[in-house]
Amino acid sequence: MSYLLVKGGAPLCGEVRIHGAKNSVLPILAASVLAADVCAISNCPHLRDVDVAVRILRHLGCIVSFSDDTLTVDSRTMHRCDVPDALMREMRSSVIFLGAILARMGEVQMSCPGGCELGPRPIDLHIGALETLGAQFAERGGALHCTARQLRAGEVFLATPSVGATENSMIAACACDGETVISNAAREPEIVDLAHFLRAMGADVCGAGTSTVTVRGRCPLHGCTHRVISDRIVASTYLCAAGAAGGQVRLSAVDYRAVSTVAAALAEAGCRLESDGDAVQLTRRGELRAIRPVHTAPYPGFPTDAQAILMASLLKSRGTSVFVENIFENRYRHVDELARMGADIRTAGRVAVVCGVRRLQAAPVRCTDLRGGAALVIAALTAEGESRIECIEHIDRGYADIARDMRCLGGCVERVET
Ligand code: EPZ
């Protein structure tokens, strides 16, 4: 299996362009089957999770081609309504296909996504929302069978602002007669991007980005072209890397508002951040200092996906920082690996206490999950010596080429294919 070699100790200096957002392109690829037509999606990153979504689309009978950064989906030949178990296991967020296949085919079969490295990943909110819109579910031996003779508009209320459940509701509501109102909807930028895509297909979607999204369904839908927004978590990762290693980096194709909570934390720690147009620059010369407690929360709160990467940037800061992970139950699996480099982190349930240390030492470490793996790269950039990072297939799910990007920023990161 491939691994990364990271030589730490030097400040970063360089520039990189941020690629398209994984968590935007996945629901958009699912929604592309709503119309039996052709959709061209540009700024699409080459990621393992995108590969899985393409394999699902091809299994359903779609014709999918990838040219440079544009992915074209022709769903006119779609004829299946099942997602194979193997593909569900490869990517638990395949559940995002539920609403789209149901809307197009009137039925869906997929295995229950089960848990993942972040802990249990229930889909009760997805099921409840689609039942409100007229779907019936039957579960047999871990397989979910969903049918809907006719989807109907309804009042969907989400007990928690689930990103995926919001997306499934929006997509399915496009096939419902009447007006569907989704209350306590997630407000992430990826939800807004999905709404832009649905409107480009001819759907009538309002309120995306607020807690109440309204969809007037049964509009005639057609293919479209759409450019995916850039990935705010990838941008946050590289800002945290520069905050940790010191130096100066400039990221282009960044929406500053989408990284503002992470940028504010890095500014509090002593970094200087400047933005102009679609670029953001981070400079860190002096020592990093500990920051006020970080509580992860639904957008626009501090993103859970940035918890591990900000933690990694504070390992050598002066003082003690506290993290409270409120979204997922088991999102501190990177802590033990960081400790192998000499980090001083104590966890108790949802709380992690990071005490800054003077030095970190390179070590052989293993990625436990996508963002935990990115955190190991950040820590290794500030450790003395050369670290070997294994199990980087986790990182490949959400970063097109983290080694190349880090080299553009002046980091000594090499990918070794075995
Ligand atoms: C999306 O996952 C993202 N994935 C995650 O990014 C991100 O961490 C998460 O939103 C939160 O922002 C994609 O967009 C592909 P949720 P999702 O439904 O939709 C609970 C990454 O690193 N919940 O908002 O699965 C759930 O257990 C990934 O890029 C229910 O209880 O997240 C969690 O505790 C990781 N029942 C909380 O809600 C449900 O039916 C938030 O989950 C659904 C969710």
Coordinates of C-alpha atoms and ligand atoms in Angstrom, one line a residue:
M1 CA 0.0 0.0 0.0
S2 CA 1.2 3.6 -0.6
Y3 CA 2.5 5.7 2.2
L4 CA 3.7 9.3 2.7
L5 CA 7.2 10.4 3.8
V6 CA 7.1 13.8 5.5
K7 CA 10.2 15.7 6.6
G8 CA 9.3 18.2 9.3
G9 CA 10.9 21.3 10.8
A10 CA 10.9 23.9 8.0
P11 CA 8.3 26.7 7.6
L12 CA 6.0 26.6 4.6
C13 CA 6.2 29.1 1.7
G14 CA 4.2 28.8 -1.5
E15 CA 0.8 28.9 -3.2
V16 CA -1.8 26.4 -4.2
R17 CA -5.2 26.4 -5.8
I18 CA -8.0 24.6 -3.8
H19 CA -9.9 21.9 -5.7
G20 CA -13.7 21.3 -5.8
A21 CA -15.6 20.2 -2.7
K22 CA -16.1 16.5 -2.0
N23 CA -19.1 17.2 0.1
S24 CA -20.7 19.2 -2.7
V25 CA -20.0 17.0 -5.7
L26 CA -21.3 13.8 -4.0
P27 CA -24.9 15.0 -3.5
I28 CA -24.8 16.7 -6.9
L29 CA -23.7 13.5 -8.6
A30 CA -26.7 11.8 -6.9
A31 CA -29.1 14.5 -7.9
S32 CA -27.9 14.3 -11.6
V33 CA -30.2 11.3 -12.1
L34 CA -33.3 13.3 -11.3
A35 CA -33.7 14.1 -15.0
A36 CA -33.2 11.6 -17.9
D37 CA -30.7 13.9 -19.5
V38 CA -27.0 14.9 -19.5
C39 CA -25.3 16.9 -16.7
A40 CA -21.8 18.3 -16.9
I41 CA -20.2 19.0 -13.5
S42 CA -16.9 21.0 -13.6
N43 CA -14.3 21.7 -10.9
C44 CA -14.9 18.0 -9.9
P45 CA -12.0 16.7 -7.9
H46 CA -10.4 13.3 -8.5
L47 CA -11.1 11.6 -5.2
R48 CA -11.7 8.0 -4.1
D49 CA -15.2 9.0 -2.9
V50 CA -16.0 10.5 -6.3
D51 CA -14.8 7.2 -7.9
V52 CA -17.2 5.3 -5.8
A53 CA -20.1 7.6 -6.8
V54 CA -19.2 7.2 -10.4
R55 CA -19.2 3.4 -10.0
I56 CA -22.7 3.7 -8.4
L57 CA -23.9 5.8 -11.3
R58 CA -22.5 3.3 -13.9
H59 CA -24.1 0.4 -11.9
L60 CA -27.5 2.2 -12.2
G61 CA -27.0 2.3 -16.0
C62 CA -25.7 5.8 -16.4
I63 CA -22.9 6.7 -18.8
V64 CA -20.3 8.7 -17.0
S65 CA -17.1 10.2 -18.5
F66 CA -14.4 12.4 -16.9
S67 CA -12.5 14.9 -18.9
D68 CA -9.9 17.1 -17.0
D69 CA -12.0 18.4 -14.2
T70 CA -15.4 17.9 -15.8
L71 CA -17.5 14.9 -15.0
T72 CA -20.4 14.2 -17.5
V73 CA -23.3 12.1 -16.4
D74 CA -25.8 10.8 -19.0
S75 CA -28.6 9.2 -17.1
R76 CA -30.9 8.6 -20.0
T77 CA -30.0 4.9 -19.9
M78 CA -30.5 4.5 -16.2
H79 CA -32.5 1.3 -15.5
R80 CA -31.6 0.0 -12.0
C81 CA -32.5 1.2 -8.6
D82 CA -30.1 -0.7 -6.3
V83 CA -26.8 0.3 -4.8
P84 CA -24.5 -2.8 -4.3
D85 CA -23.5 -3.6 -0.7
A86 CA -19.8 -3.4 -1.6
L87 CA -20.2 0.2 -2.8
M88 CA -22.2 1.1 0.3
R89 CA -19.4 -0.3 2.4
E90 CA -16.8 1.6 0.6
M91 CA -18.6 4.9 1.1
R92 CA -21.3 5.2 3.8
S93 CA -22.3 8.6 2.4
S94 CA -23.7 6.6 -0.6
V95 CA -27.0 7.0 1.4
I96 CA -27.2 10.4 -0.5
F97 CA -28.4 8.4 -3.5
L98 CA -31.5 7.3 -1.6
G99 CA -33.7 10.4 -2.5
A100 CA -32.5 10.7 -6.0
I101 CA -33.0 7.0 -7.1
L102 CA -36.4 7.0 -5.3
A103 CA -37.5 10.2 -7.1
R104 CA -36.4 8.8 -10.5
M105 CA -37.3 5.1 -10.2
G106 CA -40.0 5.0 -7.5
E107 CA -38.0 2.5 -5.5
V108 CA -34.5 2.0 -4.0
Q109 CA -32.6 -1.0 -2.6
M110 CA -29.4 -0.4 -0.6
S111 CA -27.8 -1.9 2.5
C112 CA -28.0 0.1 5.7
P113 CA -24.8 2.1 5.7
G114 CA -23.9 1.0 9.2
G115 CA -21.2 2.7 11.1
C116 CA -17.9 4.1 10.0
E117 CA -14.6 5.2 11.6
L118 CA -16.4 8.2 13.2
G119 CA -18.9 6.0 15.1
P120 CA -22.5 4.9 14.4
R121 CA -23.9 6.7 11.4
P122 CA -27.7 6.3 11.7
I123 CA -30.0 7.3 8.9
D124 CA -33.3 7.6 10.9
L125 CA -33.6 11.3 9.9
H126 CA -33.2 10.3 6.2
I127 CA -35.9 7.6 6.6
G128 CA -38.3 9.9 8.6
A129 CA -38.0 12.7 6.0
L130 CA -38.7 10.4 3.0
E131 CA -41.6 8.8 4.8
T132 CA -43.1 12.2 5.3
L133 CA -42.9 12.6 1.5
G134 CA -44.7 9.3 1.0
A135 CA -42.0 6.7 0.9
Q136 CA -42.4 3.2 2.5
F137 CA -39.4 1.4 4.0
A138 CA -38.8 -2.3 4.7
E139 CA -35.6 -3.6 6.2
R140 CA -34.7 -7.2 5.7
G141 CA -31.3 -8.6 6.8
G142 CA -29.5 -5.3 6.7
A143 CA -30.9 -4.4 3.4
L144 CA -33.2 -1.4 3.0
H145 CA -36.0 -1.5 0.5
C146 CA -37.8 1.8 -0.2
T147 CA -40.8 2.3 -2.5
A148 CA -43.0 5.3 -3.3
R149 CA -46.0 4.9 -5.7
Q150 CA -46.3 8.7 -5.7
L151 CA -44.1 11.1 -3.7
R152 CA -46.2 13.9 -2.2
A153 CA -45.1 17.2 -0.7
G154 CA -45.0 17.6 3.0
E155 CA -43.6 19.3 6.1
V156 CA -40.2 17.8 6.9
F157 CA -38.8 18.5 10.3
L158 CA -35.2 17.4 11.0
A159 CA -34.6 16.8 14.7
T160 CA -30.9 17.7 14.1
P161 CA -29.7 19.7 11.1
S162 CA -28.3 16.6 9.3
V163 CA -26.4 17.6 6.1
G164 CA -27.3 14.3 4.3
A165 CA -30.9 14.2 5.4
T166 CA -31.3 17.8 4.2
E167 CA -29.9 16.9 0.9
N168 CA -32.0 13.7 0.5
S169 CA -35.1 15.7 1.4
M170 CA -34.3 18.5 -1.1
I171 CA -33.6 16.0 -3.9
A172 CA -36.7 13.8 -3.3
A173 CA -38.9 16.9 -2.9
C174 CA -38.2 17.8 -6.5
A175 CA -40.4 14.9 -7.5
C176 CA -43.2 15.7 -5.1
D177 CA -46.5 17.4 -6.2
G178 CA -46.8 20.6 -4.2
E179 CA -44.6 22.6 -1.8
T180 CA -42.3 20.8 0.6
V181 CA -40.9 22.8 3.5
I182 CA -37.8 21.4 5.2
S183 CA -37.4 22.8 8.7
N184 CA -34.2 22.8 10.8
A185 CA -32.3 22.2 7.6
A186 CA -28.5 22.1 7.5
R187 CA -27.0 25.4 6.3
E188 CA -23.7 24.3 5.0
P189 CA -22.3 25.9 1.8
E190 CA -22.6 22.5 0.1
I191 CA -26.4 22.7 0.7
V192 CA -26.4 26.0 -1.2
D193 CA -24.4 24.6 -4.0
L194 CA -26.8 21.6 -4.3
A195 CA -29.7 24.1 -4.5
H196 CA -27.9 26.0 -7.3
F197 CA -27.5 22.7 -9.2
L198 CA -31.1 21.7 -8.7
R199 CA -32.2 25.2 -9.9
A200 CA -30.0 24.8 -13.0
M201 CA -31.9 21.5 -13.7
G202 CA -35.2 23.5 -13.5
A203 CA -36.2 22.8 -9.9
D204 CA -37.8 25.5 -7.7
V205 CA -35.7 25.6 -4.5
C206 CA -35.6 28.5 -2.1
G207 CA -34.0 29.1 1.3
A208 CA -30.9 26.9 1.0
G209 CA -28.4 28.2 3.5
T210 CA -31.1 29.0 6.0
S211 CA -32.8 26.6 8.4
T212 CA -35.9 26.5 6.2
V213 CA -35.7 25.2 2.7
T214 CA -38.8 25.3 0.4
V215 CA -39.1 23.1 -2.7
R216 CA -42.0 23.4 -5.2
G217 CA -41.8 20.0 -6.9
R218 CA -42.7 18.4 -10.2
C219 CA -41.1 21.2 -12.3
P220 CA -40.0 19.7 -15.6
L221 CA -36.3 18.9 -15.0
H222 CA -33.5 18.8 -17.6
G223 CA -29.7 18.4 -17.8
C224 CA -27.4 21.3 -17.0
T225 CA -23.9 22.4 -16.5
H226 CA -22.6 23.3 -13.0
R227 CA -19.3 24.3 -11.5
V228 CA -18.7 22.9 -8.0
I229 CA -17.6 25.2 -5.2
S230 CA -14.1 24.8 -3.8
D231 CA -13.5 22.6 -0.8
R232 CA -13.5 24.6 2.5
I233 CA -12.1 21.8 4.5
V234 CA -9.2 21.2 2.1
A235 CA -8.5 25.0 2.3
S236 CA -8.8 24.8 6.1
T237 CA -6.3 21.9 6.2
Y238 CA -3.7 23.9 4.3
L239 CA -4.2 27.0 6.5
C240 CA -3.8 24.8 9.6
A241 CA -0.6 23.3 8.1
A242 CA 0.9 26.8 7.6
G243 CA -0.2 27.9 11.1
A244 CA 1.5 24.8 12.5
A245 CA 4.8 25.0 10.4
G246 CA 5.0 28.8 10.3
G247 CA 5.9 30.8 7.2
Q248 CA 3.5 32.2 4.6
V249 CA 1.1 30.5 2.2
R250 CA -1.4 31.8 -0.3
L251 CA -4.5 29.7 -1.3
S252 CA -6.5 30.6 -4.4
A253 CA -10.1 29.6 -5.2
V254 CA -11.2 30.0 -1.6
D255 CA -14.5 31.5 -0.3
Y256 CA -13.2 33.2 2.8
R257 CA -16.7 33.1 4.5
A258 CA -16.6 29.3 4.3
V259 CA -13.3 29.1 6.2
S260 CA -13.9 32.0 8.5
T261 CA -14.4 30.0 11.7
V262 CA -11.2 28.1 11.2
A263 CA -9.4 31.3 10.1
A264 CA -10.6 33.1 13.3
A265 CA -9.2 30.3 15.5
L266 CA -5.8 30.5 13.7
A267 CA -5.8 34.3 14.1
E268 CA -6.5 33.9 17.8
A269 CA -3.5 31.5 17.9
G270 CA -1.3 34.2 16.5
C271 CA -1.5 33.9 12.7
R272 CA -2.1 36.8 10.3
L273 CA -4.8 36.2 7.7
E274 CA -5.6 38.4 4.7
S275 CA -8.1 37.8 2.0
D276 CA -8.5 39.4 -1.4
G277 CA -11.0 38.2 -3.9
D278 CA -10.9 34.5 -4.0
A279 CA -7.6 34.1 -2.3
V280 CA -6.5 33.9 1.3
Q281 CA -3.0 34.4 2.7
L282 CA -1.8 33.1 6.1
T283 CA 1.4 34.3 7.7
R284 CA 2.8 33.0 11.0
R285 CA 6.1 34.3 12.3
G286 CA 6.1 34.2 16.1
E287 CA 5.0 31.5 18.5
L288 CA 1.5 29.9 18.4
R289 CA -0.5 30.3 21.5
A290 CA -3.4 28.3 22.9
I291 CA -7.0 29.4 22.0
R292 CA -10.4 29.5 23.7
P293 CA -12.4 26.2 23.8
V294 CA -13.4 25.0 20.3
H295 CA -17.0 23.5 20.2
T296 CA -17.8 21.8 16.9
A297 CA -21.3 22.6 15.6
P298 CA -23.5 22.6 12.5
Y299 CA -22.6 25.4 10.0
P300 CA -22.0 28.3 10.6
G301 CA -20.4 26.9 13.8
F302 CA -16.9 25.4 13.9
P303 CA -16.9 22.5 11.4
T304 CA -16.4 19.0 12.9
D305 CA -14.3 18.2 9.8
A306 CA -11.8 20.8 10.9
Q307 CA -11.5 19.6 14.5
A308 CA -8.6 17.2 13.9
I309 CA -6.6 19.5 11.6
L310 CA -6.9 22.5 14.0
M311 CA -5.9 20.3 16.9
A312 CA -2.8 19.2 14.9
S313 CA -1.8 22.8 14.4
L314 CA -1.9 23.6 18.1
L315 CA 0.3 20.7 19.4
K316 CA 3.3 23.0 19.9
S317 CA 1.4 26.1 20.9
R318 CA 2.0 27.9 24.2
G319 CA -0.7 26.9 26.7
T320 CA -3.6 24.5 26.8
S321 CA -6.5 24.3 24.3
V322 CA -9.8 22.4 24.8
F323 CA -11.9 20.8 22.0
V324 CA -15.5 19.6 22.4
E325 CA -16.7 17.3 19.6
N326 CA -20.5 17.7 19.5
I327 CA -21.3 16.1 16.1
F328 CA -19.7 12.6 16.0
E329 CA -19.2 10.2 18.9
N330 CA -15.8 8.8 18.0
R331 CA -13.8 11.6 16.3
Y332 CA -10.6 11.5 18.4
R333 CA -9.1 8.4 16.8
H334 CA -6.2 10.5 15.5
V335 CA -5.2 11.4 19.1
D336 CA -3.3 8.2 19.8
E337 CA -1.3 8.6 16.5
L338 CA -0.5 12.2 17.3
A339 CA 0.7 11.0 20.7
R340 CA 3.3 8.8 19.0
M341 CA 4.9 12.0 17.8
G342 CA 5.0 13.3 21.3
A343 CA 1.8 15.3 21.4
D344 CA 0.2 15.8 24.9
I345 CA -3.5 15.3 24.4
R346 CA -6.0 13.9 26.9
T347 CA -9.5 12.9 25.9
A348 CA -12.6 12.1 28.0
G349 CA -15.8 11.4 26.0
R350 CA -16.4 14.4 23.8
V351 CA -13.7 16.5 25.3
A352 CA -10.0 16.7 24.3
V353 CA -7.4 18.8 26.1
V354 CA -4.3 19.7 24.2
C355 CA -1.3 20.8 26.2
G356 CA 1.3 22.5 24.0
V357 CA 4.8 20.8 24.0
R358 CA 8.1 22.3 23.0
R359 CA 9.0 19.6 20.4
L360 CA 7.5 16.8 18.3
Q361 CA 9.4 13.8 17.0
A362 CA 8.9 12.1 13.7
A363 CA 7.3 8.7 14.0
P364 CA 5.7 5.9 11.9
V365 CA 1.9 6.6 12.1
R366 CA -1.3 5.3 10.6
C367 CA -4.3 7.2 9.3
T368 CA -7.5 6.3 11.1
D369 CA -9.9 8.3 9.0
L370 CA -10.0 11.1 6.4
R371 CA -9.5 14.2 8.5
G372 CA -7.5 12.4 11.1
G373 CA -5.1 11.4 8.4
A374 CA -4.7 15.0 7.2
A375 CA -4.0 15.9 10.9
L376 CA -1.1 13.5 10.9
V377 CA 0.4 15.2 7.8
I378 CA 0.2 18.6 9.6
A379 CA 1.8 17.3 12.8
A380 CA 4.6 15.6 10.8
L381 CA 5.4 18.9 9.1
T382 CA 6.2 20.3 12.5
A383 CA 8.0 17.2 13.9
E384 CA 11.8 16.8 13.9
G385 CA 12.8 14.1 11.4
E386 CA 11.0 12.1 8.8
S387 CA 7.6 10.5 9.5
R388 CA 6.1 7.6 7.6
I389 CA 2.3 7.9 7.3
E390 CA 0.5 4.6 6.4
C391 CA -3.1 3.9 5.4
I392 CA -3.3 7.0 3.2
E393 CA -6.2 5.6 1.3
H394 CA -8.3 7.4 4.0
I395 CA -6.7 10.7 2.9
D396 CA -7.3 9.9 -0.8
R397 CA -11.0 10.0 -0.1
G398 CA -11.0 13.8 0.3
Y399 CA -7.7 15.2 -1.0
A400 CA -6.9 14.9 -4.7
D401 CA -3.1 14.9 -4.1
I402 CA -2.1 16.2 -0.6
A403 CA 1.6 15.4 -1.3
R404 CA 1.7 17.6 -4.4
D405 CA -0.3 20.4 -2.7
M406 CA 2.0 20.4 0.3
R407 CA 5.0 20.5 -1.9
C408 CA 3.5 23.5 -3.7
L409 CA 3.4 25.1 -0.2
G410 CA 7.0 24.3 0.4
G411 CA 6.5 21.2 2.5
C412 CA 8.7 18.2 2.2
V413 CA 6.1 15.5 1.5
E414 CA 6.6 12.5 -0.8
R415 CA 4.1 9.8 -1.8
V416 CA 5.7 6.4 -2.1
E417 CA 3.8 3.9 -4.2
T418 CA 4.5 0.2 -3.2
Ligands
EPZ1 C1 -21.8 15.2 6.2 O1 -21.9 13.9 6.7 C2 -20.4 15.2 5.6 N1 -20.2 14.2 4.6 C3 -19.4 14.9 6.7 O2 -18.1 15.0 6.2 C4 -19.5 16.0 7.8 O3 -18.7 15.7 8.9 C5 -21.0 16.0 8.3 O4 -21.9 16.2 7.2 C6 -21.2 17.0 9.4 O5 -20.9 18.3 8.8 C7 -20.7 14.5 3.3 O6 -21.3 15.5 3.1 C8 -20.5 13.4 2.3 P1 -24.9 14.5 9.3 P2 -23.4 13.4 7.1 O7 -26.0 13.8 8.8 O8 -24.4 14.0 6.2 C9 -26.4 12.3 13.2 C10 -15.8 14.5 5.8 O9 -14.9 14.4 6.6 N2 -27.4 11.7 12.3 O10 -24.9 16.0 9.3 O11 -23.4 12.0 7.3 C11 -25.0 11.7 12.8 O12 -24.8 10.5 13.4 C12 -17.2 13.9 6.2 O13 -15.8 15.0 4.7 C13 -28.5 11.0 12.9 O14 -28.5 10.8 14.1 O15 -23.5 14.1 8.5 C14 -24.1 12.8 13.3 O16 -23.9 12.6 14.7 C15 -17.1 13.2 7.5 N3 -29.4 10.5 12.1 C16 -24.9 14.1 13.1 O17 -26.3 13.7 12.9 C17 -29.4 10.6 10.7 O18 -30.3 10.1 10.1 C18 -24.5 14.9 11.9 O19 -24.6 14.0 10.8 C19 -28.4 11.4 10.2 C20 -27.4 11.9 11.0

